[in-house]
């Protein structure tokens, strides 16, 4: 091995050529809101980032609304509510979550319900809670939006788990039930991910939940002070299935790797 004067490490191998790697620290480029620059980021509190199937970068901010980033010009385009709620703009500027259904349909989770943007027409459809409509979404604060392996759209809210039913434009709801061990353990859902067997894993305010969508059963995993191998904290904020099929769980007291 040899490190040159520009901090590049060269590695000679036995029969497999030369490898090189740059040892210099990688630099971050900052994109922030600038008061006098209308093409800068809409707000510095960033809650969500998603890449569209055709390579666009969409950013959800708090107060600064929905932003579209052009990586070539490095400009941000802002999509903000105009107060009319006529389907031409989002209905709220606090964007918590983003999810593409396909290359043309973007789902936007806000604190005023779920928005569906059709990029072809530029029109928005709003889904908000209505006490008089049982088929409406269960609560308006949308913490996460998720597209499963079958193409279904799910929304994690502060009022339970919701499955979108496209045929009727309504929602099937799963909420915490009294004395029901098969129900979800908490109605605030921060993240949803799916494993190779089609089970959903949900990060909630009261532990990790495994959801079997075929049997409609929730299994709870919680912190147990008498068990050192239990979940480290019931405040679960995120979860991820890695490329080896392992489940990682981020809590308010550290990172957990789950051995199912």
CSV table of N, CA and C in Angstrom, one decimal, residues 94-260:
chain,number,residue,atom,x,y,z
A,94,UNK,N,-46.9,22.6,6.2
A,94,UNK,CA,-46.1,21.7,7.1
A,94,UNK,C,-46.1,20.3,6.5
A,95,UNK,N,-45.1,19.9,5.9
A,95,UNK,CA,-45.0,18.6,5.2
A,95,UNK,C,-44.1,17.6,6.0
A,96,UNK,N,-44.7,16.6,6.5
A,96,UNK,CA,-44.0,15.6,7.4
A,96,UNK,C,-43.5,14.4,6.6
A,97,UNK,N,-44.2,14.0,5.5
A,97,UNK,CA,-43.8,12.8,4.9
A,97,UNK,C,-44.2,12.9,3.4
A,98,UNK,N,-43.4,12.1,2.6
A,98,UNK,CA,-43.6,12.1,1.1
A,98,UNK,C,-43.4,10.6,0.6
A,99,UNK,N,-44.2,10.3,-0.4
A,99,UNK,CA,-44.1,8.9,-0.9
A,99,UNK,C,-44.7,8.9,-2.3
A,100,UNK,N,-43.9,8.3,-3.3
A,100,UNK,CA,-44.4,8.2,-4.6
A,100,UNK,C,-45.1,6.9,-4.8
A,101,UNK,N,-46.3,7.0,-5.4
A,101,UNK,CA,-47.1,5.8,-5.7
A,101,UNK,C,-46.6,5.3,-7.1
A,102,UNK,N,-46.3,6.2,-8.0
A,102,UNK,CA,-45.7,5.9,-9.3
A,102,UNK,C,-45.0,7.2,-9.7
A,103,UNK,N,-44.5,7.2,-11.0
A,103,UNK,CA,-43.7,8.4,-11.4
A,103,UNK,C,-44.6,9.6,-11.5
A,104,UNK,N,-45.9,9.5,-11.5
A,104,UNK,CA,-46.8,10.7,-11.6
A,104,UNK,C,-47.5,11.1,-10.4
A,105,UNK,N,-47.7,10.2,-9.4
A,105,UNK,CA,-48.5,10.4,-8.2
A,105,UNK,C,-47.6,10.5,-7.0
A,106,UNK,N,-47.7,11.7,-6.4
A,106,UNK,CA,-46.9,11.9,-5.1
A,106,UNK,C,-47.9,12.1,-4.0
A,107,UNK,N,-47.7,11.3,-2.9
A,107,UNK,CA,-48.5,11.5,-1.7
A,107,UNK,C,-47.8,12.4,-0.7
A,108,UNK,N,-48.5,13.3,-0.1
A,108,UNK,CA,-47.9,14.3,0.8
A,108,UNK,C,-48.6,14.3,2.1
A,109,UNK,N,-47.8,13.9,3.2
A,109,UNK,CA,-48.4,13.9,4.5
A,109,UNK,C,-48.2,15.3,5.2
A,110,UNK,N,-49.2,15.9,5.6
A,110,UNK,CA,-49.1,17.2,6.3
A,110,UNK,C,-49.8,17.1,7.7
A,111,UNK,N,-49.8,18.3,8.3
A,111,UNK,CA,-50.5,18.3,9.6
A,111,UNK,C,-52.0,18.7,9.4
A,112,UNK,N,-52.4,18.8,8.1
A,112,UNK,CA,-53.8,19.1,7.8
A,112,UNK,C,-54.3,18.0,6.8
A,113,UNK,N,-53.9,16.8,7.1
A,113,UNK,CA,-54.4,15.7,6.2
A,113,UNK,C,-53.4,15.2,5.2
A,114,UNK,N,-53.9,14.3,4.3
A,114,UNK,CA,-53.1,13.7,3.3
A,114,UNK,C,-53.4,14.4,1.9
A,115,UNK,N,-52.4,14.7,1.2
A,115,UNK,CA,-52.6,15.3,-0.2
A,115,UNK,C,-52.0,14.4,-1.2
A,116,UNK,N,-52.7,14.3,-2.3
A,116,UNK,CA,-52.3,13.5,-3.5
A,116,UNK,C,-52.1,14.4,-4.7
A,117,UNK,N,-50.9,14.5,-5.1
A,117,UNK,CA,-50.5,15.3,-6.3
A,117,UNK,C,-50.4,14.5,-7.5
A,118,UNK,N,-51.2,14.9,-8.6
A,118,UNK,CA,-51.0,14.3,-9.9
A,118,UNK,C,-50.1,15.2,-10.7
A,119,UNK,N,-48.9,14.8,-10.9
A,119,UNK,CA,-47.9,15.7,-11.6
A,119,UNK,C,-48.3,16.0,-13.0
A,120,UNK,N,-49.0,15.1,-13.6
A,120,UNK,CA,-49.5,15.3,-15.0
A,120,UNK,C,-50.4,16.5,-15.1
A,121,UNK,N,-51.3,16.7,-14.2
A,121,UNK,CA,-52.3,17.7,-14.2
A,121,UNK,C,-52.0,18.9,-13.3
A,122,UNK,N,-51.1,18.6,-12.3
A,122,UNK,CA,-50.8,19.6,-11.3
A,122,UNK,C,-51.9,19.8,-10.3
A,123,UNK,N,-52.8,18.9,-10.3
A,123,UNK,CA,-54.0,19.0,-9.3
A,123,UNK,C,-53.7,18.2,-8.0
A,124,UNK,N,-54.2,18.7,-6.9
A,124,UNK,CA,-54.1,18.1,-5.6
A,124,UNK,C,-55.5,17.6,-5.2
A,125,UNK,N,-55.5,16.4,-4.6
A,125,UNK,CA,-56.7,15.9,-3.9
A,125,UNK,C,-56.4,15.8,-2.4
A,126,UNK,N,-57.4,16.4,-1.6
A,126,UNK,CA,-57.2,16.4,-0.2
A,126,UNK,C,-58.0,15.4,0.5
A,127,UNK,N,-57.3,14.7,1.5
A,127,UNK,CA,-58.0,13.7,2.3
A,127,UNK,C,-57.9,14.2,3.8
A,128,UNK,N,-59.0,14.7,4.4
A,128,UNK,CA,-58.9,15.2,5.7
A,128,UNK,C,-59.9,14.5,6.6
A,129,UNK,N,-59.7,14.5,7.9
A,129,UNK,CA,-60.6,13.8,8.8
A,129,UNK,C,-61.9,14.6,8.9
A,130,UNK,N,-63.0,13.8,8.9
A,130,UNK,CA,-64.4,14.3,9.1
A,130,UNK,C,-65.1,13.4,10.1
A,131,UNK,N,-65.5,14.0,11.2
A,131,UNK,CA,-66.2,13.3,12.2
A,131,UNK,C,-67.5,12.6,11.7
A,132,UNK,N,-68.1,13.2,10.7
A,132,UNK,CA,-69.3,12.7,10.2
A,132,UNK,C,-69.2,11.7,9.1
A,133,UNK,N,-67.9,11.4,8.7
A,133,UNK,CA,-67.6,10.5,7.6
A,133,UNK,C,-66.7,9.4,8.0
A,134,UNK,N,-67.3,8.2,8.2
A,134,UNK,CA,-66.5,7.1,8.8
A,134,UNK,C,-65.4,6.7,7.8
A,135,UNK,N,-65.6,6.9,6.5
A,135,UNK,CA,-64.5,6.5,5.6
A,135,UNK,C,-63.4,7.5,5.4
A,136,UNK,N,-63.5,8.6,6.1
A,136,UNK,CA,-62.4,9.6,6.0
A,136,UNK,C,-61.2,9.2,6.8
A,137,UNK,N,-60.0,9.8,6.6
A,137,UNK,CA,-58.8,9.4,7.3
A,137,UNK,C,-59.0,9.7,8.8
A,138,UNK,N,-58.3,8.8,9.6
A,138,UNK,CA,-58.6,8.8,11.0
A,138,UNK,C,-58.1,10.1,11.8
A,139,UNK,N,-57.1,10.8,11.2
A,139,UNK,CA,-56.6,11.9,11.9
A,139,UNK,C,-55.8,12.7,10.9
A,140,UNK,N,-55.6,14.0,11.1
A,140,UNK,CA,-55.0,14.9,10.1
A,140,UNK,C,-53.5,15.0,10.2
A,141,UNK,N,-52.9,14.7,11.3
A,141,UNK,CA,-51.4,14.7,11.4
A,141,UNK,C,-50.8,13.5,10.8
A,142,UNK,N,-50.2,13.6,9.6
A,142,UNK,CA,-49.7,12.4,8.9
A,142,UNK,C,-48.2,12.3,9.2
A,143,UNK,N,-47.8,11.4,10.0
A,143,UNK,CA,-46.3,11.2,10.3
A,143,UNK,C,-45.6,10.5,9.2
A,144,UNK,N,-46.2,9.5,8.5
A,144,UNK,CA,-45.5,8.8,7.5
A,144,UNK,C,-46.5,8.3,6.4
A,145,UNK,N,-46.1,8.2,5.2
A,145,UNK,CA,-46.8,7.6,4.1
A,145,UNK,C,-46.0,6.5,3.5
A,146,UNK,N,-46.6,5.3,3.2
A,146,UNK,CA,-45.8,4.1,2.8
A,146,UNK,C,-46.6,3.4,1.6
A,147,UNK,N,-45.8,3.0,0.6
A,147,UNK,CA,-46.3,2.2,-0.5
A,147,UNK,C,-45.8,0.8,-0.3
A,148,UNK,N,-46.7,-0.2,-0.1
A,148,UNK,CA,-46.3,-1.6,0.1
A,148,UNK,C,-45.9,-2.3,-1.2
A,149,UNK,N,-45.5,-3.5,-1.1
A,149,UNK,CA,-45.0,-4.3,-2.2
A,149,UNK,C,-46.2,-4.6,-3.2
A,150,UNK,N,-47.4,-4.5,-2.8
A,150,UNK,CA,-48.6,-4.7,-3.6
A,150,UNK,C,-49.1,-3.5,-4.2
A,151,UNK,N,-48.4,-2.3,-3.9
A,151,UNK,CA,-48.9,-1.1,-4.5
A,151,UNK,C,-49.9,-0.3,-3.7
A,152,UNK,N,-50.2,-0.8,-2.5
A,152,UNK,CA,-51.2,-0.1,-1.6
A,152,UNK,C,-50.5,1.0,-0.9
A,153,UNK,N,-51.3,2.1,-0.6
A,153,UNK,CA,-50.8,3.3,0.1
A,153,UNK,C,-51.4,3.2,1.5
A,154,UNK,N,-50.4,3.4,2.4
A,154,UNK,CA,-50.7,3.4,3.9
A,154,UNK,C,-50.3,4.7,4.5
A,155,UNK,N,-51.1,5.2,5.4
A,155,UNK,CA,-50.7,6.4,6.1
A,155,UNK,C,-50.6,6.2,7.6
A,156,UNK,N,-49.5,6.5,8.2
A,156,UNK,CA,-49.4,6.5,9.7
A,156,UNK,C,-49.7,7.9,10.3
A,157,UNK,N,-50.7,7.9,11.1
A,157,UNK,CA,-51.1,9.2,11.6
A,157,UNK,C,-51.0,9.3,13.1
A,158,UNK,N,-51.5,10.3,13.7
A,158,UNK,CA,-51.6,10.4,15.2
A,158,UNK,C,-52.9,9.8,15.7
A,159,UNK,N,-53.6,9.2,14.8
A,159,UNK,CA,-54.9,8.6,15.1
A,159,UNK,C,-55.0,7.2,14.5
A,160,UNK,N,-53.8,6.5,14.4
A,160,UNK,CA,-53.8,5.1,13.9
A,160,UNK,C,-53.3,4.9,12.5
A,161,UNK,N,-53.4,3.7,12.1
A,161,UNK,CA,-52.9,3.2,10.7
A,161,UNK,C,-54.1,3.3,9.7
A,162,UNK,N,-53.8,3.8,8.5
A,162,UNK,CA,-54.9,4.0,7.5
A,162,UNK,C,-54.4,3.3,6.2
A,163,UNK,N,-55.3,2.6,5.6
A,163,UNK,CA,-55.1,2.0,4.3
A,163,UNK,C,-56.0,2.7,3.3
A,164,UNK,N,-55.4,3.3,2.2
A,164,UNK,CA,-56.2,4.0,1.2
A,164,UNK,C,-56.9,3.0,0.3
A,165,UNK,N,-58.2,3.2,0.1
A,165,UNK,CA,-59.0,2.3,-0.8
A,165,UNK,C,-59.3,3.1,-2.1
A,166,UNK,N,-58.5,2.9,-3.2
A,166,UNK,CA,-58.7,3.8,-4.3
A,166,UNK,C,-60.0,3.7,-5.0
A,167,UNK,N,-60.7,2.5,-4.9
A,167,UNK,CA,-62.0,2.4,-5.6
A,167,UNK,C,-63.1,3.4,-5.0
A,168,UNK,N,-63.0,3.7,-3.8
A,168,UNK,CA,-64.0,4.5,-3.1
A,168,UNK,C,-63.4,5.8,-2.6
A,169,UNK,N,-62.1,6.0,-2.6
A,169,UNK,CA,-61.4,7.2,-2.1
A,169,UNK,C,-61.6,7.3,-0.6
A,170,UNK,N,-61.7,6.1,0.1
A,170,UNK,CA,-61.9,6.1,1.5
A,170,UNK,C,-60.8,5.4,2.2
A,171,UNK,N,-60.8,5.3,3.5
A,171,UNK,CA,-59.7,4.6,4.3
A,171,UNK,C,-60.2,3.5,5.2
A,172,UNK,N,-59.5,2.5,5.2
A,172,UNK,CA,-59.7,1.4,6.2
A,172,UNK,C,-58.7,1.7,7.4
A,173,UNK,N,-59.3,1.7,8.6
A,173,UNK,CA,-58.5,2.2,9.7
A,173,UNK,C,-58.2,1.1,10.8
A,174,UNK,N,-57.0,1.2,11.3
A,174,UNK,CA,-56.6,0.3,12.4
A,174,UNK,C,-56.1,1.2,13.6
A,175,UNK,N,-56.9,1.1,14.7
A,175,UNK,CA,-56.6,1.9,15.8
A,175,UNK,C,-56.5,1.1,17.1
A,176,UNK,N,-55.9,1.8,18.1
A,176,UNK,CA,-55.8,1.1,19.4
A,176,UNK,C,-57.1,0.8,20.0
A,177,UNK,N,-57.3,-0.4,20.5
A,177,UNK,CA,-58.6,-0.8,21.1
A,177,UNK,C,-58.4,-1.2,22.6
A,178,UNK,N,-59.4,-0.8,23.4
A,178,UNK,CA,-59.3,-1.2,24.8
A,178,UNK,C,-59.3,-2.7,25.0
A,179,UNK,N,-58.3,-3.2,25.7
A,179,UNK,CA,-58.3,-4.6,26.1
A,179,UNK,C,-58.3,-5.5,24.9
A,180,UNK,N,-57.7,-5.1,23.8
A,180,UNK,CA,-57.5,-5.9,22.6
A,180,UNK,C,-56.1,-6.1,22.3
A,181,UNK,N,-55.5,-7.2,22.7
A,181,UNK,CA,-54.1,-7.5,22.5
A,181,UNK,C,-53.7,-7.6,21.0
A,182,UNK,N,-54.6,-7.8,20.1
A,182,UNK,CA,-54.3,-7.9,18.7
A,182,UNK,C,-54.4,-6.6,18.0
A,183,UNK,N,-54.8,-5.5,18.7
A,183,UNK,CA,-54.8,-4.2,18.0
A,183,UNK,C,-53.5,-3.5,18.2
A,184,UNK,N,-53.3,-2.4,17.4
A,184,UNK,CA,-52.0,-1.7,17.5
A,184,UNK,C,-51.8,-1.1,18.9
A,185,UNK,N,-50.6,-1.1,19.3
A,185,UNK,CA,-50.3,-0.7,20.7
A,185,UNK,C,-50.4,0.8,20.9
A,186,UNK,N,-50.3,1.7,19.9
A,186,UNK,CA,-50.4,3.1,20.0
A,186,UNK,C,-50.9,3.7,18.7
A,187,UNK,N,-51.6,4.8,18.8
A,187,UNK,CA,-52.2,5.4,17.6
A,187,UNK,C,-51.2,6.4,16.8
A,188,UNK,N,-50.1,6.7,17.5
A,188,UNK,CA,-49.1,7.6,16.8
A,188,UNK,C,-48.1,6.8,16.1
A,189,UNK,N,-48.0,6.8,14.8
A,189,UNK,CA,-47.1,6.0,14.0
A,189,UNK,C,-46.1,6.9,13.3
A,190,UNK,N,-44.9,6.6,13.5
A,190,UNK,CA,-43.8,7.4,12.9
A,190,UNK,C,-43.2,6.9,11.6
A,191,UNK,N,-43.2,5.6,11.5
A,191,UNK,CA,-42.6,4.9,10.3
A,191,UNK,C,-43.2,3.6,10.1
A,192,UNK,N,-43.2,3.2,8.8
A,192,UNK,CA,-43.7,1.9,8.4
A,192,UNK,C,-42.7,1.3,7.4
A,193,UNK,N,-42.4,0.0,7.6
A,193,UNK,CA,-41.5,-0.7,6.7
A,193,UNK,C,-42.0,-2.1,6.5
A,194,UNK,N,-41.6,-2.8,5.5
A,194,UNK,CA,-42.2,-4.1,5.1
A,194,UNK,C,-41.0,-5.1,5.0
A,195,UNK,N,-41.2,-6.3,5.5
A,195,UNK,CA,-40.2,-7.3,5.4
A,195,UNK,C,-40.5,-8.2,4.2
A,196,UNK,N,-39.6,-9.2,3.9
A,196,UNK,CA,-39.7,-10.0,2.7
A,196,UNK,C,-40.9,-11.0,2.8
A,197,UNK,N,-41.5,-11.2,4.0
A,197,UNK,CA,-42.6,-12.0,4.1
A,197,UNK,C,-43.9,-11.2,4.0
A,198,UNK,N,-43.9,-9.9,3.8
A,198,UNK,CA,-45.1,-9.1,3.7
A,198,UNK,C,-45.6,-8.6,5.0
A,199,UNK,N,-44.8,-8.8,6.1
A,199,UNK,CA,-45.3,-8.2,7.3
A,199,UNK,C,-44.8,-6.7,7.4
A,200,UNK,N,-45.6,-5.9,8.0
A,200,UNK,CA,-45.3,-4.5,8.3
A,200,UNK,C,-44.7,-4.4,9.7
A,201,UNK,N,-43.7,-3.5,9.8
A,201,UNK,CA,-43.2,-3.1,11.1
A,201,UNK,C,-43.5,-1.6,11.3
A,202,UNK,N,-44.0,-1.3,12.4
A,202,UNK,CA,-44.5,0.1,12.7
A,202,UNK,C,-43.8,0.6,13.9
A,203,UNK,N,-43.2,1.8,13.8
A,203,UNK,CA,-42.6,2.6,14.9
A,203,UNK,C,-43.7,3.4,15.5
A,204,UNK,N,-43.9,3.2,16.8
A,204,UNK,CA,-45.0,4.0,17.5
A,204,UNK,C,-44.5,4.6,18.8
A,205,UNK,N,-45.3,5.4,19.4
A,205,UNK,CA,-45.0,6.0,20.7
A,205,UNK,C,-45.0,5.0,21.9
A,206,UNK,N,-45.5,3.8,21.6
A,206,UNK,CA,-45.6,2.8,22.6
A,206,UNK,C,-45.1,1.4,22.1
A,207,UNK,N,-43.8,1.4,21.6
A,207,UNK,CA,-43.2,0.2,21.2
A,207,UNK,C,-43.2,-0.1,19.7
A,208,UNK,N,-42.6,-1.2,19.3
A,208,UNK,CA,-42.6,-1.6,18.0
A,208,UNK,C,-43.7,-2.6,17.7
A,209,UNK,N,-44.4,-2.5,16.6
A,209,UNK,CA,-45.5,-3.4,16.2
A,209,UNK,C,-45.2,-4.1,15.0
A,210,UNK,N,-45.5,-5.4,15.0
A,210,UNK,CA,-45.4,-6.2,13.7
A,210,UNK,C,-46.9,-6.4,13.3
A,211,UNK,N,-47.2,-6.1,12.1
A,211,UNK,CA,-48.6,-6.2,11.6
A,211,UNK,C,-48.6,-7.2,10.4
A,212,UNK,N,-49.5,-8.2,10.6
A,212,UNK,CA,-49.8,-9.2,9.6
A,212,UNK,C,-51.0,-8.7,8.8
A,213,UNK,N,-50.9,-8.1,7.6
A,213,UNK,CA,-52.0,-7.6,6.9
A,213,UNK,C,-53.0,-8.7,6.4
A,214,UNK,N,-52.5,-9.9,6.3
A,214,UNK,CA,-53.5,-11.0,5.9
A,214,UNK,C,-54.3,-11.4,7.1
A,215,UNK,N,-53.7,-11.5,8.3
A,215,UNK,CA,-54.5,-11.9,9.5
A,215,UNK,C,-55.0,-10.8,10.3
A,216,UNK,N,-54.6,-9.5,9.9
A,216,UNK,CA,-55.0,-8.3,10.6
A,216,UNK,C,-54.7,-8.4,12.1
A,217,UNK,N,-53.5,-8.9,12.4
A,217,UNK,CA,-53.1,-9.0,13.8
A,217,UNK,C,-51.8,-8.2,14.0
A,218,UNK,N,-51.7,-7.5,15.1
A,218,UNK,CA,-50.6,-6.8,15.6
A,218,UNK,C,-49.9,-7.6,16.7
A,219,UNK,N,-48.5,-7.7,16.6
A,219,UNK,CA,-47.7,-8.2,17.7
A,219,UNK,C,-46.9,-7.1,18.2
A,220,UNK,N,-46.8,-7.0,19.6
A,220,UNK,CA,-46.1,-5.8,20.2
A,220,UNK,C,-44.8,-6.3,20.8
A,221,UNK,N,-43.8,-5.4,20.6
A,221,UNK,CA,-42.5,-5.5,21.2
A,221,UNK,C,-42.2,-4.3,22.0
A,222,UNK,N,-42.0,-4.5,23.3
A,222,UNK,CA,-41.8,-3.3,24.2
A,222,UNK,C,-40.6,-3.5,25.1
A,223,UNK,N,-40.3,-2.3,25.7
A,223,UNK,CA,-39.2,-2.3,26.7
A,223,UNK,C,-39.6,-3.1,28.0
A,224,UNK,N,-38.8,-4.0,28.5
A,224,UNK,CA,-39.0,-4.7,29.7
A,224,UNK,C,-37.8,-4.5,30.6
A,225,UNK,N,-37.9,-3.8,31.7
A,225,UNK,CA,-36.7,-3.5,32.5
A,225,UNK,C,-36.1,-4.7,33.1
A,226,UNK,N,-36.8,-5.9,33.1
A,226,UNK,CA,-36.2,-7.1,33.6
A,226,UNK,C,-35.5,-7.9,32.6
A,227,UNK,N,-35.6,-7.5,31.3
A,227,UNK,CA,-35.1,-8.2,30.2
A,227,UNK,C,-34.1,-7.3,29.4
A,228,UNK,N,-32.8,-7.6,29.5
A,228,UNK,CA,-31.8,-6.7,28.9
A,228,UNK,C,-31.8,-6.9,27.4
A,229,UNK,N,-32.5,-7.9,26.9
A,229,UNK,CA,-32.5,-8.1,25.4
A,229,UNK,C,-33.8,-7.6,24.8
A,230,UNK,N,-34.7,-6.9,25.6
A,230,UNK,CA,-35.9,-6.3,25.1
A,230,UNK,C,-35.6,-5.0,24.4
A,231,UNK,N,-36.6,-4.4,23.8
A,231,UNK,CA,-36.4,-3.1,23.2
A,231,UNK,C,-35.9,-2.1,24.2
A,232,UNK,N,-35.0,-1.3,23.7
A,232,UNK,CA,-34.3,-0.4,24.7
A,232,UNK,C,-35.2,0.8,25.2
A,233,UNK,N,-36.3,1.1,24.4
A,233,UNK,CA,-37.2,2.2,24.8
A,233,UNK,C,-38.5,2.1,24.0
A,234,UNK,N,-39.6,2.4,24.6
A,234,UNK,CA,-40.9,2.3,23.9
A,234,UNK,C,-41.1,3.5,22.9
A,235,UNK,N,-40.4,4.5,23.0
A,235,UNK,CA,-40.5,5.6,22.1
A,235,UNK,C,-39.7,5.3,20.8
A,236,UNK,N,-40.4,4.6,19.9
A,236,UNK,CA,-39.8,4.2,18.6
A,236,UNK,C,-40.0,5.2,17.5
A,237,UNK,N,-39.0,5.7,16.9
A,237,UNK,CA,-39.1,6.8,15.9
A,237,UNK,C,-38.9,6.3,14.5
A,238,UNK,N,-38.2,5.3,14.3
A,238,UNK,CA,-37.9,4.8,12.9
A,238,UNK,C,-37.5,3.3,12.9
A,239,UNK,N,-37.7,2.7,11.8
A,239,UNK,CA,-37.2,1.3,11.6
A,239,UNK,C,-36.9,1.1,10.1
A,240,UNK,N,-36.0,0.1,9.9
A,240,UNK,CA,-35.5,-0.1,8.5
A,240,UNK,C,-35.1,-1.6,8.4
A,241,UNK,N,-35.5,-2.2,7.2
A,241,UNK,CA,-35.1,-3.5,6.8
A,241,UNK,C,-33.9,-3.3,5.9
A,242,UNK,N,-32.7,-3.9,6.3
A,242,UNK,CA,-31.5,-3.7,5.5
A,242,UNK,C,-31.4,-4.7,4.4
A,243,UNK,N,-30.4,-4.7,3.5
A,243,UNK,CA,-30.3,-5.6,2.4
A,243,UNK,C,-30.0,-7.0,2.8
A,244,UNK,N,-29.8,-7.3,4.0
A,244,UNK,CA,-29.7,-8.7,4.5
A,244,UNK,C,-31.0,-9.2,5.2
A,245,UNK,N,-32.0,-8.3,5.2
A,245,UNK,CA,-33.3,-8.7,5.8
A,245,UNK,C,-33.4,-8.4,7.3
A,246,UNK,N,-32.4,-7.8,7.8
A,246,UNK,CA,-32.4,-7.5,9.3
A,246,UNK,C,-33.2,-6.2,9.6
A,247,UNK,N,-33.8,-6.2,10.8
A,247,UNK,CA,-34.6,-5.1,11.2
A,247,UNK,C,-33.9,-4.3,12.2
A,248,UNK,N,-33.7,-3.0,11.8
A,248,UNK,CA,-33.0,-2.0,12.7
A,248,UNK,C,-34.1,-1.1,13.2
A,249,UNK,N,-34.0,-0.7,14.5
A,249,UNK,CA,-35.1,0.0,15.2
A,249,UNK,C,-34.4,1.2,15.9
A,250,UNK,N,-34.8,2.4,15.6
A,250,UNK,CA,-34.3,3.6,16.2
A,250,UNK,C,-35.3,4.1,17.3
A,251,UNK,N,-34.8,4.2,18.5
A,251,UNK,CA,-35.7,4.6,19.7
A,251,UNK,C,-35.1,5.8,20.3
A,252,UNK,N,-35.9,6.3,21.3
A,252,UNK,CA,-35.4,7.5,22.1
A,252,UNK,C,-34.3,7.1,23.1
A,253,UNK,N,-33.9,5.9,23.1
A,253,UNK,CA,-32.8,5.5,23.9
A,253,UNK,C,-31.9,4.5,23.1
A,254,UNK,N,-31.5,4.9,22.0
A,254,UNK,CA,-30.5,4.1,21.2
A,254,UNK,C,-31.0,3.3,20.1
A,255,UNK,N,-30.1,2.7,19.3
A,255,UNK,CA,-30.4,1.9,18.2
A,255,UNK,C,-30.5,0.4,18.6
A,256,UNK,N,-31.4,-0.3,18.0
A,256,UNK,CA,-31.6,-1.7,18.3
A,256,UNK,C,-31.6,-2.5,17.0
A,257,UNK,N,-31.0,-3.7,17.0
A,257,UNK,CA,-31.0,-4.7,16.0
A,257,UNK,C,-31.8,-5.9,16.5
A,258,UNK,N,-32.9,-6.2,15.7
A,258,UNK,CA,-33.8,-7.2,16.2
A,258,UNK,C,-33.5,-8.6,15.6
A,259,UNK,N,-33.4,-9.6,16.5
A,259,UNK,CA,-33.2,-10.9,16.1
A,259,UNK,C,-34.6,-11.6,16.2
A,260,UNK,N,-35.3,-11.8,15.1
A,260,UNK,CA,-36.6,-12.3,15.1
A,260,UNK,C,-36.7,-13.8,15.5
